[in-house]
Amino acid sequence: MRIGILSFAHLHAEGYQAHLKNMPGVELVGFSHENAEEAKHFAHEYGLKCFPRHQDLLAEGLDGVIVCSENARHLELVELAAQAGCHILCEKPIETDLADALAMQAACEANGVRFMTAFPMRFAPSVQAVRRAIQEGRLGRVLGVNGVNHSEIPRAHRAWFAERELAGGGAAMDHIVHLADLLRWYFDAEITGVYAELDNLFYPGEVDVDTAGLLLVSLSNGVQASIDCSWSRPTWYPRWGHLKMEVVGEGGAVVLDAFAQHLTLYARHGPRPVSWVGFGSDPNRAMLEEFIASIRERRQPSVTWNDGFQALRVALAAYESSKSRSVVAL
Amino acid sequence: MRVGIVGSGVMAEVHAAGWRSTGAELVGCTSAHLEQAARLAERFGFEVYPSYGELLKAVDIVDICVPTHLHKAMVLQAAGAGKHVICEKPIALSVRDGQEMIEACERAGVRFFVAMVVRFFPQYRLARELVTKGQIGKLGVMRLKRVSYPPQKSDDNWYFDEARSGGMVVDLMIHDFDYARWLGGEVERVFARLSRSADGVGRYAQVILRFKSGPMALIEGGWAYPPGVFRTALDLAGTDGLIEWSSDEHGPVRSFVLHRPGEAASVGLPVAGLAEDPYALELQHAYRCIQTGAPFEVSAQDGLEALRLALAARESIATGKPVSL
């Protein structure tokens, strides 16, 4: 199975390449990246073959690609990959507007390739346990969900995350889709109403995107949930951030802290004064395994284009709600 | 000075214990529940007065620990009798009632303290102190949690009756509305959602506040957990740092005991540290200010403004729309 990575712009590419390199039956052919200087650095750092043009990598005859470009360039790369007959695993959010996201689906259908959205949290055992607790009715009727996906501002890793043109927005575009997807998946329901307060409270004058955001959403099954998507962890927080969800039901509550398994490290010369170093399984690996298995077994991946699309609708509705100061119905 | 407590429930008991640390003379209580009052009187060695009027005659300060819908008439009566008033939160069930109570006490020249106890919890005080010292820069997003279990009452659960308690959003969440306002100042906009159980009781709410000066807050409140579980947390994120605290974190002492069903206190109260009981600190402060004439750290007006936020949240819940203040 021959796999390539289209663009190294998204920092997750670094994690993906490490997993793909030691996955049985998988050959990581290389990556494409347009910025020559960065490309050289990544090629050297990870010992990978680098293709300056995406078409050159696709000409290698690949079975699947992982699209890790800036959000606003996903459509361009998905179209190229689809035309080359490659199945696609695409970073989230799948695009920055709905028309582009729909065009991606059309390109995949026209070329008979399958599209998987990169929602790794669905593959975390802790998250799966929460879903089981809900679906087996162990919490009774659910009263609400308190969701948090906090991080530091990711610009130190990749500047484009905080650039409107390339990212499509800031913290809201970056984080809402993860929790929106988990809510949809937990309850097999759609998000039908969104109220959001979004603003640039943490880096005014430094970036021109939203860095703080709070949402209250309602689901088609009547459940209410809050989402905090803020880049509110300081850059000296012990870790990039966290993902937490508390599901409160009439029969009990379940509290998820998806990255709770960690050692606390105090290193004099570390990048942070105190850091939380995670241990246990990496959900990214299980996600990549599902992508590979779906290609091998010629079936739809468990996370689809529609999952990415519905989550994107929620993120875009948040921007609309914040602007109009009203509840946006979906 | 002589102090009398009105009520004999959980809060009356907690306050009675707090008053013992103030140096005031706790003379007695009055209550609609005579048996309960007799037990309290025996434990604290004071008298049971047959009526509120009789108690008022015997004291300098009255401490009102009864259901919220009774607050207004009792405060007005105490002011009329020229007695200082300590009153449990929420101050009242409507802004107009609260205003009347404040004005009546001002006119009568008596002090009026609304027991916003969270301002006396050491972790909440320290967090605010760090914020006001600029340790986390400009405040951005506040997250405040206060999720407990439904108040347990064998008969007539007034907490579940919004006409008497204001419901969970008013009765429980008022603490964090007050705290958020203490940090963020005046509020511009409120949006809220509430889940109810089949019997109509509001069980779990999420509220977004947007402050005039910029910051935003998510306030989570609930009567939602199994009996005995009470979780509180704060998370204050600013331009230069972050303050995190959660009641889930291990305390200095952890006990591991077998719990039998039905052992939970009838009303959940958050647990503070070992040495300082916030309820005692609150009453010590109020008593000192009444004795010296110094202003209270938390005014009755603050109590009223917190109620205004809670009522705005209820309005948003009812209309499904954000409410501008």
mmCIF file with all atom_site columns, N, CA, C and O in Angstrom, chain A residues 134-160:
data_model
loop_
_atom_site.group_PDB
_atom_site.id
_atom_site.type_symbol
_atom_site.label_atom_id
_atom_site.label_alt_id
_atom_site.label_comp_id
_atom_site.label_asym_id
_atom_site.label_entity_id
_atom_site.label_seq_id
_atom_site.pdbx_PDB_ins_code
_atom_site.Cartn_x
_atom_site.Cartn_y
_atom_site.Cartn_z
_atom_site.occupancy
_atom_site.B_iso_or_equiv
_atom_site.pdbx_formal_charge
_atom_site.auth_seq_id
_atom_site.auth_comp_id
_atom_site.auth_asym_id
_atom_site.auth_atom_id
_atom_site.pdbx_PDB_model_num
ATOM 1   N N  . ILE A 1 134 ? -23.144 6.557  27.055 1.00 0.00 ? 134 ILE A N  1
ATOM 2   C CA . ILE A 1 134 ? -24.338 7.283  26.597 1.00 0.00 ? 134 ILE A CA 1
ATOM 3   C C  . ILE A 1 134 ? -25.273 6.334  25.861 1.00 0.00 ? 134 ILE A C  1
ATOM 4   O O  . ILE A 1 134 ? -26.469 6.263  26.141 1.00 0.00 ? 134 ILE A O  1
ATOM 5   N N  . GLN A 1 135 ? -24.700 5.566  24.911 1.00 0.00 ? 135 GLN A N  1
ATOM 6   C CA . GLN A 1 135 ? -25.548 4.771  24.037 1.00 0.00 ? 135 GLN A CA 1
ATOM 7   C C  . GLN A 1 135 ? -26.171 3.575  24.748 1.00 0.00 ? 135 GLN A C  1
ATOM 8   O O  . GLN A 1 135 ? -27.234 3.109  24.357 1.00 0.00 ? 135 GLN A O  1
ATOM 9   N N  . GLU A 1 136 ? -25.506 3.087  25.799 1.00 0.00 ? 136 GLU A N  1
ATOM 10  C CA . GLU A 1 136 ? -26.093 1.991  26.577 1.00 0.00 ? 136 GLU A CA 1
ATOM 11  C C  . GLU A 1 136 ? -27.070 2.514  27.615 1.00 0.00 ? 136 GLU A C  1
ATOM 12  O O  . GLU A 1 136 ? -27.620 1.754  28.409 1.00 0.00 ? 136 GLU A O  1
ATOM 13  N N  . GLY A 1 137 ? -27.262 3.835  27.645 1.00 0.00 ? 137 GLY A N  1
ATOM 14  C CA . GLY A 1 137 ? -28.254 4.418  28.539 1.00 0.00 ? 137 GLY A CA 1
ATOM 15  C C  . GLY A 1 137 ? -27.831 4.466  29.992 1.00 0.00 ? 137 GLY A C  1
ATOM 16  O O  . GLY A 1 137 ? -28.645 4.677  30.880 1.00 0.00 ? 137 GLY A O  1
ATOM 17  N N  . ARG A 1 138 ? -26.531 4.303  30.239 1.00 0.00 ? 138 ARG A N  1
ATOM 18  C CA . ARG A 1 138 ? -26.089 4.258  31.645 1.00 0.00 ? 138 ARG A CA 1
ATOM 19  C C  . ARG A 1 138 ? -26.205 5.604  32.345 1.00 0.00 ? 138 ARG A C  1
ATOM 20  O O  . ARG A 1 138 ? -26.205 5.674  33.567 1.00 0.00 ? 138 ARG A O  1
ATOM 21  N N  . LEU A 1 139 ? -26.294 6.700  31.568 1.00 0.00 ? 139 LEU A N  1
ATOM 22  C CA . LEU A 1 139 ? -26.413 8.021  32.186 1.00 0.00 ? 139 LEU A CA 1
ATOM 23  C C  . LEU A 1 139 ? -27.866 8.468  32.268 1.00 0.00 ? 139 LEU A C  1
ATOM 24  O O  . LEU A 1 139 ? -28.161 9.552  32.749 1.00 0.00 ? 139 LEU A O  1
ATOM 25  N N  . GLY A 1 140 ? -28.776 7.645  31.779 1.00 0.00 ? 140 GLY A N  1
ATOM 26  C CA . GLY A 1 140 ? -30.174 8.061  31.726 1.00 0.00 ? 140 GLY A CA 1
ATOM 27  C C  . GLY A 1 140 ? -30.343 9.155  30.684 1.00 0.00 ? 140 GLY A C  1
ATOM 28  O O  . GLY A 1 140 ? -29.512 9.313  29.784 1.00 0.00 ? 140 GLY A O  1
ATOM 29  N N  . ARG A 1 141 ? -31.379 9.925  30.842 1.00 0.00 ? 141 ARG A N  1
ATOM 30  C CA . ARG A 1 141 ? -31.583 11.026 29.909 1.00 0.00 ? 141 ARG A CA 1
ATOM 31  C C  . ARG A 1 141 ? -30.486 12.059 30.126 1.00 0.00 ? 141 ARG A C  1
ATOM 32  O O  . ARG A 1 141 ? -30.213 12.453 31.257 1.00 0.00 ? 141 ARG A O  1
ATOM 33  N N  . VAL A 1 142 ? -29.860 12.471 29.045 1.00 0.00 ? 142 VAL A N  1
ATOM 34  C CA . VAL A 1 142 ? -28.742 13.410 29.185 1.00 0.00 ? 142 VAL A CA 1
ATOM 35  C C  . VAL A 1 142 ? -29.261 14.840 29.300 1.00 0.00 ? 142 VAL A C  1
ATOM 36  O O  . VAL A 1 142 ? -30.082 15.288 28.497 1.00 0.00 ? 142 VAL A O  1
ATOM 37  N N  . LEU A 1 143 ? -28.787 15.528 30.339 1.00 0.00 ? 143 LEU A N  1
ATOM 38  C CA . LEU A 1 143 ? -29.225 16.905 30.597 1.00 0.00 ? 143 LEU A CA 1
ATOM 39  C C  . LEU A 1 143 ? -28.360 17.908 29.840 1.00 0.00 ? 143 LEU A C  1
ATOM 40  O O  . LEU A 1 143 ? -28.819 18.971 29.447 1.00 0.00 ? 143 LEU A O  1
ATOM 41  N N  . GLY A 1 144 ? -27.104 17.565 29.653 1.00 0.00 ? 144 GLY A N  1
ATOM 42  C CA . GLY A 1 144 ? -26.243 18.502 28.947 1.00 0.00 ? 144 GLY A CA 1
ATOM 43  C C  . GLY A 1 144 ? -24.812 18.011 28.885 1.00 0.00 ? 144 GLY A C  1
ATOM 44  O O  . GLY A 1 144 ? -24.420 17.084 29.601 1.00 0.00 ? 144 GLY A O  1
ATOM 45  N N  . VAL A 1 145 ? -24.060 18.638 27.997 1.00 0.00 ? 145 VAL A N  1
ATOM 46  C CA . VAL A 1 145 ? -22.652 18.296 27.835 1.00 0.00 ? 145 VAL A CA 1
ATOM 47  C C  . VAL A 1 145 ? -21.840 19.581 27.934 1.00 0.00 ? 145 VAL A C  1
ATOM 48  O O  . VAL A 1 145 ? -22.189 20.600 27.339 1.00 0.00 ? 145 VAL A O  1
ATOM 49  N N  . ASN A 1 146 ? -20.775 19.505 28.719 1.00 0.00 ? 146 ASN A N  1
ATOM 50  C CA . ASN A 1 146 ? -19.879 20.643 28.897 1.00 0.00 ? 146 ASN A CA 1
ATOM 51  C C  . ASN A 1 146 ? -18.580 20.289 28.172 1.00 0.00 ? 146 ASN A C  1
ATOM 52  O O  . ASN A 1 146 ? -17.839 19.434 28.614 1.00 0.00 ? 146 ASN A O  1
ATOM 53  N N  . GLY A 1 147 ? -18.355 20.923 27.036 1.00 0.00 ? 147 GLY A N  1
ATOM 54  C CA . GLY A 1 147 ? -17.228 20.528 26.197 1.00 0.00 ? 147 GLY A CA 1
ATOM 55  C C  . GLY A 1 147 ? -16.142 21.597 26.136 1.00 0.00 ? 147 GLY A C  1
ATOM 56  O O  . GLY A 1 147 ? -16.442 22.782 26.048 1.00 0.00 ? 147 GLY A O  1
ATOM 57  N N  . VAL A 1 148 ? -14.900 21.142 26.184 1.00 0.00 ? 148 VAL A N  1
ATOM 58  C CA . VAL A 1 148 ? -13.758 22.052 26.156 1.00 0.00 ? 148 VAL A CA 1
ATOM 59  C C  . VAL A 1 148 ? -12.700 21.512 25.211 1.00 0.00 ? 148 VAL A C  1
ATOM 60  O O  . VAL A 1 148 ? -12.291 20.363 25.321 1.00 0.00 ? 148 VAL A O  1
ATOM 61  N N  . ASN A 1 149 ? -12.294 22.338 24.261 1.00 0.00 ? 149 ASN A N  1
ATOM 62  C CA . ASN A 1 149 ? -11.095 22.019 23.485 1.00 0.00 ? 149 ASN A CA 1
ATOM 63  C C  . ASN A 1 149 ? -10.238 23.280 23.486 1.00 0.00 ? 149 ASN A C  1
ATOM 64  O O  . ASN A 1 149 ? -10.393 24.156 22.654 1.00 0.00 ? 149 ASN A O  1
ATOM 65  N N  . HIS A 1 150 ? -9.399  23.363 24.481 1.00 0.00 ? 150 HIS A N  1
ATOM 66  C CA . HIS A 1 150 ? -8.521  24.519 24.678 1.00 0.00 ? 150 HIS A CA 1
ATOM 67  C C  . HIS A 1 150 ? -7.164  24.234 24.076 1.00 0.00 ? 150 HIS A C  1
ATOM 68  O O  . HIS A 1 150 ? -6.707  23.099 24.108 1.00 0.00 ? 150 HIS A O  1
ATOM 69  N N  . SER A 1 151 ? -6.500  25.275 23.631 1.00 0.00 ? 151 SER A N  1
ATOM 70  C CA . SER A 1 151 ? -5.088  25.108 23.345 1.00 0.00 ? 151 SER A CA 1
ATOM 71  C C  . SER A 1 151 ? -4.391  26.447 23.464 1.00 0.00 ? 151 SER A C  1
ATOM 72  O O  . SER A 1 151 ? -5.018  27.480 23.666 1.00 0.00 ? 151 SER A O  1
ATOM 73  N N  . GLU A 1 152 ? -3.079  26.380 23.315 1.00 0.00 ? 152 GLU A N  1
ATOM 74  C CA . GLU A 1 152 ? -2.323  27.614 23.146 1.00 0.00 ? 152 GLU A CA 1
ATOM 75  C C  . GLU A 1 152 ? -2.523  28.064 21.697 1.00 0.00 ? 152 GLU A C  1
ATOM 76  O O  . GLU A 1 152 ? -3.018  27.296 20.865 1.00 0.00 ? 152 GLU A O  1
ATOM 77  N N  . ILE A 1 153 ? -2.153  29.273 21.374 1.00 0.00 ? 153 ILE A N  1
ATOM 78  C CA . ILE A 1 153 ? -2.235  29.714 19.989 1.00 0.00 ? 153 ILE A CA 1
ATOM 79  C C  . ILE A 1 153 ? -1.193  28.919 19.203 1.00 0.00 ? 153 ILE A C  1
ATOM 80  O O  . ILE A 1 153 ? -0.045  28.814 19.615 1.00 0.00 ? 153 ILE A O  1
ATOM 81  N N  . PRO A 1 154 ? -1.609  28.287 18.091 1.00 0.00 ? 154 PRO A N  1
ATOM 82  C CA . PRO A 1 154 ? -0.672  27.375 17.425 1.00 0.00 ? 154 PRO A CA 1
ATOM 83  C C  . PRO A 1 154 ? 0.331   28.071 16.510 1.00 0.00 ? 154 PRO A C  1
ATOM 84  O O  . PRO A 1 154 ? 1.059   27.413 15.787 1.00 0.00 ? 154 PRO A O  1
ATOM 85  N N  . ARG A 1 155 ? 0.423   29.382 16.544 1.00 0.00 ? 155 ARG A N  1
ATOM 86  C CA . ARG A 1 155 ? 1.232   30.081 15.534 1.00 0.00 ? 155 ARG A CA 1
ATOM 87  C C  . ARG A 1 155 ? 2.729   29.822 15.678 1.00 0.00 ? 155 ARG A C  1
ATOM 88  O O  . ARG A 1 155 ? 3.468   29.966 14.708 1.00 0.00 ? 155 ARG A O  1
ATOM 89  N N  . ALA A 1 156 ? 3.163   29.427 16.891 1.00 0.00 ? 156 ALA A N  1
ATOM 90  C CA . ALA A 1 156 ? 4.597   29.149 17.043 1.00 0.00 ? 156 ALA A CA 1
ATOM 91  C C  . ALA A 1 156 ? 4.979   27.925 16.224 1.00 0.00 ? 156 ALA A C  1
ATOM 92  O O  . ALA A 1 156 ? 6.099   27.809 15.745 1.00 0.00 ? 156 ALA A O  1
ATOM 93  N N  . HIS A 1 157 ? 4.024   26.985 16.074 1.00 0.00 ? 157 HIS A N  1
ATOM 94  C CA . HIS A 1 157 ? 4.287   25.780 15.294 1.00 0.00 ? 157 HIS A CA 1
ATOM 95  C C  . HIS A 1 157 ? 4.087   26.041 13.803 1.00 0.00 ? 157 HIS A C  1
ATOM 96  O O  . HIS A 1 157 ? 4.879   25.640 12.974 1.00 0.00 ? 157 HIS A O  1
ATOM 97  N N  . ARG A 1 158 ? 2.963   26.718 13.485 1.00 0.00 ? 158 ARG A N  1
ATOM 98  C CA . ARG A 1 158 ? 2.635   27.021 12.093 1.00 0.00 ? 158 ARG A CA 1
ATOM 99  C C  . ARG A 1 158 ? 1.883   28.355 12.089 1.00 0.00 ? 158 ARG A C  1
ATOM 100 O O  . ARG A 1 158 ? 0.752   28.418 12.579 1.00 0.00 ? 158 ARG A O  1
ATOM 101 N N  . ALA A 1 159 ? 2.481   29.363 11.504 1.00 0.00 ? 159 ALA A N  1
ATOM 102 C CA . ALA A 1 159 ? 1.908   30.720 11.569 1.00 0.00 ? 159 ALA A CA 1
ATOM 103 C C  . ALA A 1 159 ? 0.529   30.811 10.918 1.00 0.00 ? 159 ALA A C  1
ATOM 104 O O  . ALA A 1 159 ? -0.325  31.577 11.354 1.00 0.00 ? 159 ALA A O  1
ATOM 105 N N  . TRP A 1 160 ? 0.294   30.006 9.853  1.00 0.00 ? 160 TRP A N  1
ATOM 106 C CA . TRP A 1 160 ? -0.953  30.160 9.092  1.00 0.00 ? 160 TRP A CA 1
ATOM 107 C C  . TRP A 1 160 ? -2.204  29.871 9.905  1.00 0.00 ? 160 TRP A C  1
ATOM 108 O O  . TRP A 1 160 ? -3.288  30.315 9.551  1.00 0.00 ? 160 TRP A O  1
#
